[in-house]
Amino acid sequence: DARVTQTPRHKVTEMGQEVTMRCQPILGHNTVFWYRQTMMQGLELLAYFRNRAPLDDSGMPKDRFSAEMPDATLATLKIQPSEPRDSAVYFCASGLVRGVGTDTQYFGPGTRLTVL
Amino acid sequence: TQLLEQSPQFLSIQEGENLTVYCNSSSVFSSLQWYRQEPGEGPVLLVTVVTGGEVKKLKRLTFQFGDARKDSSLHITAAQPGDTGLYLCAGVATGNQFYFGTGTSLTVIP
């Protein structure tokens, strides 16, 4: 049963510290999404990769957030420096785009980030 | 920018009752998906509707895509405690871009 994995599941850090979240997409998937979920804003798209290339990162604060895919099996989301307002659950999702039609996103369990 | 508004935001009902959740937008989408999210987990896809006016049934759940492909509804018949969760609609735009709705938190009381 293939699943998206995310590490860590929980992270508590102090304001100003660097935070790195990791995601292992399902093998063979060619799209990766990073989302942030809060009670106030709901689920917001931060970044979208296809075949490891960033297609859209307009939802991401550029001054402190960065997203990369060093290889097909790893996606990372970094926050430097972190701020209390970054506290949220961060989800990674992967999917397979084959052209016409809508493909399914498979979500990971999320990383719950608390910035003190 | 929140393109999709869901209503109601919160819903608490007794087991056996029926309910409808709405997902509305002023934008046209190529398709629309519904997800259910349980506490501590990521959203899980329930259904994808593609054609305007399309109706899909998944056991006690009925999904409808609006004729103009701007809105959708989810109807649950005879709700059960296992239906409890956060229901999210997601509009899919060109380029496989997903826009999630504001969410409806459903609690079914035994």
Tab-separated table of C-alpha atoms in Angstrom, chain A residues 5-84:
chain	number	residue	atom	x	y	z
A	5	THR	CA	5.504	9.908	3.987
A	6	GLN	CA	6.380	13.106	5.804
A	7	THR	CA	8.940	13.809	8.482
A	8	PRO	CA	8.890	14.988	11.150
A	9	ARG	CA	5.253	14.488	12.190
A	10	HIS	CA	5.577	17.155	14.869
A	11	LYS	CA	8.034	20.007	15.276
A	12	VAL	CA	8.254	22.616	18.012
A	13	THR	CA	10.823	25.323	17.521
A	14	GLU	CA	11.619	28.844	18.598
A	15	MET	CA	11.160	31.933	16.517
A	16	GLY	CA	14.143	32.579	14.256
A	17	GLN	CA	15.164	28.945	13.906
A	18	GLU	CA	15.374	27.120	10.597
A	19	VAL	CA	12.782	24.412	9.973
A	20	THR	CA	13.092	21.711	7.322
A	21	MET	CA	10.190	19.430	6.454
A	22	ARG	CA	10.657	16.393	4.228
A	23	CYS	CA	8.332	14.465	1.987
A	24	GLN	CA	8.746	11.193	0.148
A	25	PRO	CA	6.211	11.031	-2.684
A	26	ILE	CA	4.710	7.793	-3.904
A	27	LEU	CA	7.128	6.035	-6.241
A	28	GLY	CA	6.322	6.810	-9.855
A	29	HIS	CA	4.336	9.964	-9.159
A	30	ASN	CA	5.458	13.014	-11.130
A	31	THR	CA	3.733	15.845	-9.235
A	32	VAL	CA	4.297	17.098	-5.708
A	33	PHE	CA	2.281	19.695	-3.842
A	34	TRP	CA	3.001	21.493	-0.575
A	35	TYR	CA	0.032	22.843	1.382
A	36	ARG	CA	-0.404	24.676	4.671
A	37	GLN	CA	-3.552	24.191	6.749
A	38	THR	CA	-4.755	26.499	9.515
A	39	MET	CA	-8.126	27.028	11.118
A	40	MET	CA	-8.326	30.562	9.793
A	41	GLN	CA	-7.138	30.072	6.204
A	42	GLY	CA	-7.987	26.450	5.541
A	43	LEU	CA	-5.833	24.520	3.079
A	44	GLU	CA	-3.536	26.797	1.070
A	45	LEU	CA	-1.303	25.740	-1.806
A	46	LEU	CA	2.304	26.793	-1.233
A	47	ALA	CA	4.174	25.110	-4.094
A	48	TYR	CA	3.626	22.706	-6.963
A	49	PHE	CA	6.274	20.618	-8.739
A	50	ARG	CA	5.989	18.530	-11.861
A	51	ASN	CA	8.838	16.242	-12.875
A	52	ARG	CA	10.876	17.938	-10.110
A	53	ALA	CA	10.521	21.379	-11.703
A	54	PRO	CA	8.668	24.095	-9.768
A	55	LEU	CA	5.548	25.112	-11.687
A	56	ASP	CA	3.940	27.388	-9.144
A	57	ASP	CA	5.200	28.756	-5.859
A	58	SER	CA	3.140	31.934	-5.834
A	59	GLY	CA	1.475	30.948	-2.563
A	60	MET	CA	4.764	30.813	-0.721
A	61	PRO	CA	6.337	33.757	1.161
A	62	LYS	CA	9.523	34.066	-0.863
A	63	ASP	CA	11.602	35.833	1.733
A	64	ARG	CA	11.561	32.967	4.216
A	65	PHE	CA	10.187	29.851	2.511
A	66	SER	CA	11.893	27.653	-0.060
A	67	ALA	CA	10.840	24.386	-1.663
A	68	GLU	CA	13.039	21.976	-3.571
A	69	MET	CA	13.115	18.485	-5.030
A	70	PRO	CA	16.717	17.273	-4.865
A	71	ASP	CA	15.602	14.036	-6.503
A	72	ALA	CA	12.410	12.231	-7.455
A	73	THR	CA	12.109	10.589	-4.047
A	74	LEU	CA	12.495	13.668	-1.865
A	75	ALA	CA	10.797	17.037	-1.594
A	76	THR	CA	11.769	19.584	1.044
A	77	LEU	CA	10.143	22.700	2.449
A	78	LYS	CA	12.345	25.038	4.454
A	79	ILE	CA	11.448	28.027	6.568
A	80	GLN	CA	14.259	30.368	7.589
A	81	PRO	CA	13.806	32.219	9.846
A	82	SER	CA	10.603	30.786	11.293
A	83	GLU	CA	7.948	33.004	12.872
A	84	PRO	CA	4.992	32.235	15.178
